[in-house]
Amino acid sequence: MSLFDHKMSELHTMLRNKEVKVSDLVDESYRRIAEVDGKVKAFVTLDEEKARAYAAELDDALGSEGDRGLLFGMPIGVKDNIVTKNLRTTCSSRILENFDPIYDATVVKKLRDAQAITIGKLNMDEFAMGSSTENSAFQETKNPWNLETVPGGSSGGSAAAVAAGEVPFSLGSDTGGSIRQPAAFCGVVGLKPTYGRVSRFGLVAFASSLDQIGPVTRTVEDNAYLLQTITGVDPMDSTSANVEVPDFLSSLTGDVKGLKIAVPKEYLGEGVQEEVKQSVLDALKVLEGLGATWEEVSLPHSKYALATYYLISSSEASANLARFDGVRYGYRTDNAETLLEMYKQTRSEGFGDEVKRRIMLGTFALSSGYYDAYYKKAQQVRTLIKQDFEKVFESYDVIIGPTTPTPAFKIGENTKDPLTMYANDILTIPVNLAGVPGISVPCGFKDGLPLGLQIIGKHFDESTVYRVAHAFEQATDYHTQKPTL
């Protein structure tokens, strides 16, 4: 049995009772990485020397008096678009291949303050643009459940590392489903918090009005612990919301009696595989058995979410990625004689195909004569999508549906068809456009591959989302099953 089969609270008790040392946890992480990461390829950078040195420091601190938070000594992986001081941060892109940040992202600082130990940086789709982690400039991450399938994206490394037992939990980022979709594909728990719940300071921007950092874990309880640590208003981030942070753990009661669930008919419609629909209906029966009720509803503007998302996110990416020009930091071409050539060649050589595709789409949507027809129209539709959610939440506590329309697909299956690849996020994208929280928890299997149940809540009501997710998790055993590597 791996140490990481224990929940965070159990590991914390073991540390406090001196049954294990912090060094044992770090050893377990690097041992497992050495054993399986050659197959999974979840990590792009390891921080072994510093992690072991810090573990030794914390082992010495175990014998002294003082407050020991639940994250004390816990190993964690960090997605490679979250900056880490003096630890390479590449966004899985050639253009940042040698970038060593001089400061920590706010979430990383909070983890350091909690005395967690960063094991390394996790692979992703380049600049978080993708649904399969096949767009990384460095390596393809594999799904631990079946190495011939994708782990999802863009936080594929974050989900695969947790599923493979390399770290007990990780941080990802979610712009259109990039935490929840890989969590579903890899059979782990992934939360996208309400927009503004977690600081984005130090998150390399893809689409600034959509991006959110969130936790990826084995259990809902661990997820709540991790969110509790990284959440809160941040003066360094103007989009960080100054709202009260509740005790998320107090919501894990297992009690959902009287809870009203909405099930959008659009989330069980065309394109959603039959086994996926059935897994959701079975999950609803479990929740019914616990005292909740559910009814079918409509989110009529969901059908426009995909087009709306790709116009808005690509437009924002076009603006955000303009900073990577070869002048100030990052990659610079050696094949240019003029300044204009240097800009062109640096970006041509440094960015991958998917990033270029989205920059071009976004630049077109923002260009003179097209702005009103595309970007402005997309923002208007976004408002309608948000209003759909608000209307449903007037009568219901949560919305439930599948996280993805299918289980994980084969590596290379969709790489030549961008539209099919984009459609993988069709059930997660509306949540980002509306800015509400959503979680994916394991709810079944098809052909040995995990399926995910998506639970969506009201703005800043992660507590109810966790309550439902935890109740379902405790009534089933999907979260206890692990891939064999």
mmCIF file of C-alpha atoms in Angstrom, residues 257-460:
data_model
loop_
_atom_site.group_PDB
_atom_site.id
_atom_site.type_symbol
_atom_site.label_atom_id
_atom_site.label_comp_id
_atom_site.label_asym_id
_atom_site.label_seq_id
_atom_site.Cartn_x
_atom_site.Cartn_y
_atom_site.Cartn_z
ATOM 1 C CA LYS A 257 -31.695 15.493 2.222
ATOM 2 C CA GLY A 258 -34.056 17.973 0.573
ATOM 3 C CA LEU A 259 -31.386 19.134 -1.891
ATOM 4 C CA LYS A 260 -32.798 20.072 -5.307
ATOM 5 C CA ILE A 261 -30.803 19.028 -8.372
ATOM 6 C CA ALA A 262 -31.269 20.346 -11.907
ATOM 7 C CA VAL A 263 -30.276 18.134 -14.858
ATOM 8 C CA PRO A 264 -30.023 20.080 -18.142
ATOM 9 C CA LYS A 265 -31.476 18.153 -21.062
ATOM 10 C CA GLU A 266 -28.752 19.678 -23.255
ATOM 11 C CA TYR A 267 -26.100 17.865 -21.164
ATOM 12 C CA LEU A 268 -27.586 14.444 -21.959
ATOM 13 C CA GLY A 269 -28.333 15.103 -25.611
ATOM 14 C CA GLU A 270 -26.702 14.415 -28.942
ATOM 15 C CA GLY A 271 -23.020 13.475 -28.848
ATOM 16 C CA VAL A 272 -23.057 12.152 -25.268
ATOM 17 C CA GLN A 273 -22.354 8.406 -25.309
ATOM 18 C CA GLU A 274 -25.019 6.119 -23.900
ATOM 19 C CA GLU A 275 -22.754 4.718 -21.169
ATOM 20 C CA VAL A 276 -21.925 8.254 -20.071
ATOM 21 C CA LYS A 277 -25.634 9.161 -19.832
ATOM 22 C CA GLN A 278 -26.308 5.984 -17.866
ATOM 23 C CA SER A 279 -23.501 6.706 -15.401
ATOM 24 C CA VAL A 280 -25.087 10.112 -14.679
ATOM 25 C CA LEU A 281 -28.566 8.590 -14.242
ATOM 26 C CA ASP A 282 -27.092 5.973 -11.895
ATOM 27 C CA ALA A 283 -25.393 8.746 -9.902
ATOM 28 C CA LEU A 284 -28.709 10.580 -9.629
ATOM 29 C CA LYS A 285 -30.290 7.402 -8.225
ATOM 30 C CA VAL A 286 -27.570 7.299 -5.583
ATOM 31 C CA LEU A 287 -28.274 10.900 -4.620
ATOM 32 C CA GLU A 288 -32.030 10.213 -4.649
ATOM 33 C CA GLY A 289 -31.383 7.379 -2.219
ATOM 34 C CA LEU A 290 -29.648 9.895 0.049
ATOM 35 C CA GLY A 291 -32.714 12.158 0.061
ATOM 36 C CA ALA A 292 -32.081 14.569 -2.831
ATOM 37 C CA THR A 293 -34.542 15.205 -5.666
ATOM 38 C CA TRP A 294 -33.871 16.030 -9.325
ATOM 39 C CA GLU A 295 -35.717 17.441 -12.304
ATOM 40 C CA GLU A 296 -34.869 18.045 -15.937
ATOM 41 C CA VAL A 297 -34.281 21.685 -16.907
ATOM 42 C CA SER A 298 -33.031 23.596 -19.927
ATOM 43 C CA LEU A 299 -29.973 25.783 -20.440
ATOM 44 C CA PRO A 300 -31.074 26.930 -23.907
ATOM 45 C CA HIS A 301 -28.026 28.991 -24.826
ATOM 46 C CA SER A 302 -25.579 26.152 -24.093
ATOM 47 C CA LYS A 303 -25.580 25.269 -27.789
ATOM 48 C CA TYR A 304 -23.746 28.541 -28.473
ATOM 49 C CA ALA A 305 -21.157 28.039 -25.709
ATOM 50 C CA LEU A 306 -18.473 26.389 -27.837
ATOM 51 C CA ALA A 307 -18.360 29.135 -30.478
ATOM 52 C CA THR A 308 -18.650 31.829 -27.818
ATOM 53 C CA TYR A 309 -15.797 30.368 -25.801
ATOM 54 C CA TYR A 310 -13.372 29.996 -28.693
ATOM 55 C CA LEU A 311 -13.984 33.558 -29.883
ATOM 56 C CA ILE A 312 -13.515 35.077 -26.419
ATOM 57 C CA SER A 313 -10.618 32.874 -25.301
ATOM 58 C CA SER A 314 -8.738 33.204 -28.587
ATOM 59 C CA SER A 315 -9.210 36.973 -28.586
ATOM 60 C CA GLU A 316 -7.854 37.247 -25.056
ATOM 61 C CA ALA A 317 -5.003 34.854 -25.924
ATOM 62 C CA SER A 318 -4.089 37.027 -28.913
ATOM 63 C CA ALA A 319 -3.655 39.991 -26.562
ATOM 64 C CA ASN A 320 -1.993 38.080 -23.712
ATOM 65 C CA LEU A 321 0.555 36.273 -25.878
ATOM 66 C CA ALA A 322 1.680 39.477 -27.605
ATOM 67 C CA ARG A 323 4.228 39.876 -24.776
ATOM 68 C CA PHE A 324 6.230 36.890 -26.058
ATOM 69 C CA ASP A 325 8.184 38.745 -28.714
ATOM 70 C CA GLY A 326 11.811 37.783 -28.100
ATOM 71 C CA VAL A 327 12.720 41.212 -26.723
ATOM 72 C CA ARG A 328 12.468 40.960 -22.934
ATOM 73 C CA TYR A 329 12.604 37.284 -21.929
ATOM 74 C CA GLY A 330 12.138 33.798 -23.288
ATOM 75 C CA TYR A 331 13.260 32.406 -26.624
ATOM 76 C CA ARG A 332 14.758 34.673 -29.308
ATOM 77 C CA THR A 333 15.549 33.531 -32.847
ATOM 78 C CA ASP A 334 19.091 33.632 -34.234
ATOM 79 C CA ASN A 335 17.783 33.886 -37.816
ATOM 80 C CA ALA A 336 16.804 37.544 -38.127
ATOM 81 C CA GLU A 337 18.524 40.646 -39.439
ATOM 82 C CA THR A 338 15.832 43.236 -38.646
ATOM 83 C CA LEU A 339 13.598 43.888 -35.640
ATOM 84 C CA LEU A 340 10.443 42.931 -37.557
ATOM 85 C CA GLU A 341 12.043 39.697 -38.748
ATOM 86 C CA MET A 342 13.057 38.955 -35.155
ATOM 87 C CA TYR A 343 9.445 39.296 -33.981
ATOM 88 C CA LYS A 344 8.140 37.079 -36.777
ATOM 89 C CA GLN A 345 10.797 34.393 -36.564
ATOM 90 C CA THR A 346 10.775 34.230 -32.754
ATOM 91 C CA ARG A 347 7.033 33.661 -32.656
ATOM 92 C CA SER A 348 7.052 31.310 -35.648
ATOM 93 C CA GLU A 349 9.765 29.128 -34.114
ATOM 94 C CA GLY A 350 8.690 29.450 -30.468
ATOM 95 C CA PHE A 351 4.934 28.785 -30.669
ATOM 96 C CA GLY A 352 3.325 25.477 -31.628
ATOM 97 C CA ASP A 353 0.581 25.004 -34.224
ATOM 98 C CA GLU A 354 -2.366 25.137 -31.820
ATOM 99 C CA VAL A 355 -1.152 28.356 -30.188
ATOM 100 C CA LYS A 356 -0.634 29.950 -33.602
ATOM 101 C CA ARG A 357 -4.109 28.838 -34.679
ATOM 102 C CA ARG A 358 -5.740 30.516 -31.694
ATOM 103 C CA ILE A 359 -3.657 33.698 -31.964
ATOM 104 C CA MET A 360 -4.733 34.022 -35.597
ATOM 105 C CA LEU A 361 -8.399 33.387 -34.776
ATOM 106 C CA GLY A 362 -8.311 35.890 -31.902
ATOM 107 C CA THR A 363 -6.488 38.555 -33.884
ATOM 108 C CA PHE A 364 -9.055 38.227 -36.658
ATOM 109 C CA ALA A 365 -11.983 38.470 -34.205
ATOM 110 C CA LEU A 366 -10.532 41.654 -32.699
ATOM 111 C CA SER A 367 -9.591 43.299 -35.980
ATOM 112 C CA SER A 368 -11.230 46.414 -37.370
ATOM 113 C CA GLY A 369 -14.520 45.639 -39.058
ATOM 114 C CA TYR A 370 -14.914 42.262 -37.325
ATOM 115 C CA TYR A 371 -14.855 43.193 -33.617
ATOM 116 C CA ASP A 372 -18.610 43.907 -33.377
ATOM 117 C CA ALA A 373 -19.580 40.894 -35.469
ATOM 118 C CA TYR A 374 -17.481 38.390 -33.490
ATOM 119 C CA TYR A 375 -15.944 39.405 -30.158
ATOM 120 C CA LYS A 376 -18.690 41.789 -29.036
ATOM 121 C CA LYS A 377 -21.414 39.346 -30.146
ATOM 122 C CA ALA A 378 -19.693 36.534 -28.257
ATOM 123 C CA GLN A 379 -19.657 38.633 -25.078
ATOM 124 C CA GLN A 380 -23.385 39.295 -25.473
ATOM 125 C CA VAL A 381 -24.079 35.563 -25.831
ATOM 126 C CA ARG A 382 -21.884 34.939 -22.797
ATOM 127 C CA THR A 383 -24.254 37.122 -20.785
ATOM 128 C CA LEU A 384 -27.206 35.027 -21.981
ATOM 129 C CA ILE A 385 -25.422 31.822 -20.935
ATOM 130 C CA LYS A 386 -24.737 33.318 -17.496
ATOM 131 C CA GLN A 387 -28.405 34.323 -17.183
ATOM 132 C CA ASP A 388 -29.471 30.741 -18.018
ATOM 133 C CA PHE A 389 -27.518 29.521 -14.988
ATOM 134 C CA GLU A 390 -28.877 32.271 -12.741
ATOM 135 C CA LYS A 391 -32.451 31.392 -13.703
ATOM 136 C CA VAL A 392 -31.974 27.691 -12.909
ATOM 137 C CA PHE A 393 -30.261 28.492 -9.597
ATOM 138 C CA GLU A 394 -33.330 30.456 -8.487
ATOM 139 C CA SER A 395 -35.074 27.088 -7.999
ATOM 140 C CA TYR A 396 -32.268 24.522 -7.607
ATOM 141 C CA ASP A 397 -29.201 24.035 -5.404
ATOM 142 C CA VAL A 398 -26.860 22.420 -7.926
ATOM 143 C CA ILE A 399 -26.755 21.380 -11.588
ATOM 144 C CA ILE A 400 -25.538 17.893 -12.443
ATOM 145 C CA GLY A 401 -24.476 16.279 -15.704
ATOM 146 C CA PRO A 402 -21.548 14.419 -17.267
ATOM 147 C CA THR A 403 -18.127 16.074 -17.271
ATOM 148 C CA THR A 404 -17.292 14.829 -20.764
ATOM 149 C CA PRO A 405 -19.379 13.299 -23.578
ATOM 150 C CA THR A 406 -17.006 10.299 -23.853
ATOM 151 C CA PRO A 407 -14.236 8.591 -21.895
ATOM 152 C CA ALA A 408 -10.611 9.278 -22.837
ATOM 153 C CA PHE A 409 -9.851 8.900 -26.544
ATOM 154 C CA LYS A 410 -6.793 7.383 -28.200
ATOM 155 C CA ILE A 411 -3.598 9.415 -28.533
ATOM 156 C CA GLY A 412 -3.459 10.920 -32.024
ATOM 157 C CA GLU A 413 -7.149 10.214 -32.717
ATOM 158 C CA ASN A 414 -8.252 13.857 -32.890
ATOM 159 C CA THR A 415 -5.039 15.785 -33.526
ATOM 160 C CA LYS A 416 -5.800 16.405 -37.187
ATOM 161 C CA ASP A 417 -9.372 17.541 -36.464
ATOM 162 C CA PRO A 418 -9.318 20.676 -34.251
ATOM 163 C CA LEU A 419 -13.113 21.031 -34.243
ATOM 164 C CA THR A 420 -13.618 17.513 -32.870
ATOM 165 C CA MET A 421 -10.923 18.221 -30.274
ATOM 166 C CA TYR A 422 -12.643 21.475 -29.265
ATOM 167 C CA ALA A 423 -15.962 19.638 -28.846
ATOM 168 C CA ASN A 424 -14.470 17.591 -25.992
ATOM 169 C CA ASP A 425 -15.016 20.619 -23.741
ATOM 170 C CA ILE A 426 -18.638 21.174 -24.757
ATOM 171 C CA LEU A 427 -20.005 20.264 -21.298
ATOM 172 C CA THR A 428 -17.426 22.153 -19.243
ATOM 173 C CA ILE A 429 -17.127 25.431 -21.180
ATOM 174 C CA PRO A 430 -20.480 26.965 -20.072
ATOM 175 C CA VAL A 431 -19.282 26.866 -16.446
ATOM 176 C CA ASN A 432 -16.281 29.075 -17.263
ATOM 177 C CA LEU A 433 -18.363 31.489 -19.330
ATOM 178 C CA ALA A 434 -20.768 31.883 -16.386
ATOM 179 C CA GLY A 435 -17.935 32.058 -13.804
ATOM 180 C CA VAL A 436 -19.574 29.497 -11.491
ATOM 181 C CA PRO A 437 -17.818 26.633 -9.659
ATOM 182 C CA GLY A 438 -17.815 23.073 -10.954
ATOM 183 C CA ILE A 439 -16.281 19.796 -9.801
ATOM 184 C CA SER A 440 -15.699 16.453 -11.507
ATOM 185 C CA VAL A 441 -15.811 13.266 -9.425
ATOM 186 C CA PRO A 442 -15.445 9.659 -10.643
ATOM 187 C CA CYS A 443 -18.830 8.042 -11.360
ATOM 188 C CA GLY A 444 -18.185 4.910 -13.425
ATOM 189 C CA PHE A 445 -16.136 3.184 -16.089
ATOM 190 C CA LYS A 446 -16.432 2.291 -19.753
ATOM 191 C CA ASP A 447 -14.035 -0.274 -21.204
ATOM 192 C CA GLY A 448 -11.754 0.207 -18.200
ATOM 193 C CA LEU A 449 -11.638 3.998 -18.578
ATOM 194 C CA PRO A 450 -13.058 6.360 -15.916
ATOM 195 C CA LEU A 451 -16.123 8.558 -16.378
ATOM 196 C CA GLY A 452 -16.745 11.835 -14.543
ATOM 197 C CA LEU A 453 -19.817 13.371 -12.902
ATOM 198 C CA GLN A 454 -19.920 17.180 -13.061
ATOM 199 C CA ILE A 455 -21.550 19.070 -10.183
ATOM 200 C CA ILE A 456 -22.055 22.815 -10.765
ATOM 201 C CA GLY A 457 -22.930 25.344 -8.068
ATOM 202 C CA LYS A 458 -23.937 28.954 -7.568
ATOM 203 C CA HIS A 459 -21.343 31.732 -7.499
ATOM 204 C CA PHE A 460 -19.044 31.301 -4.459
#
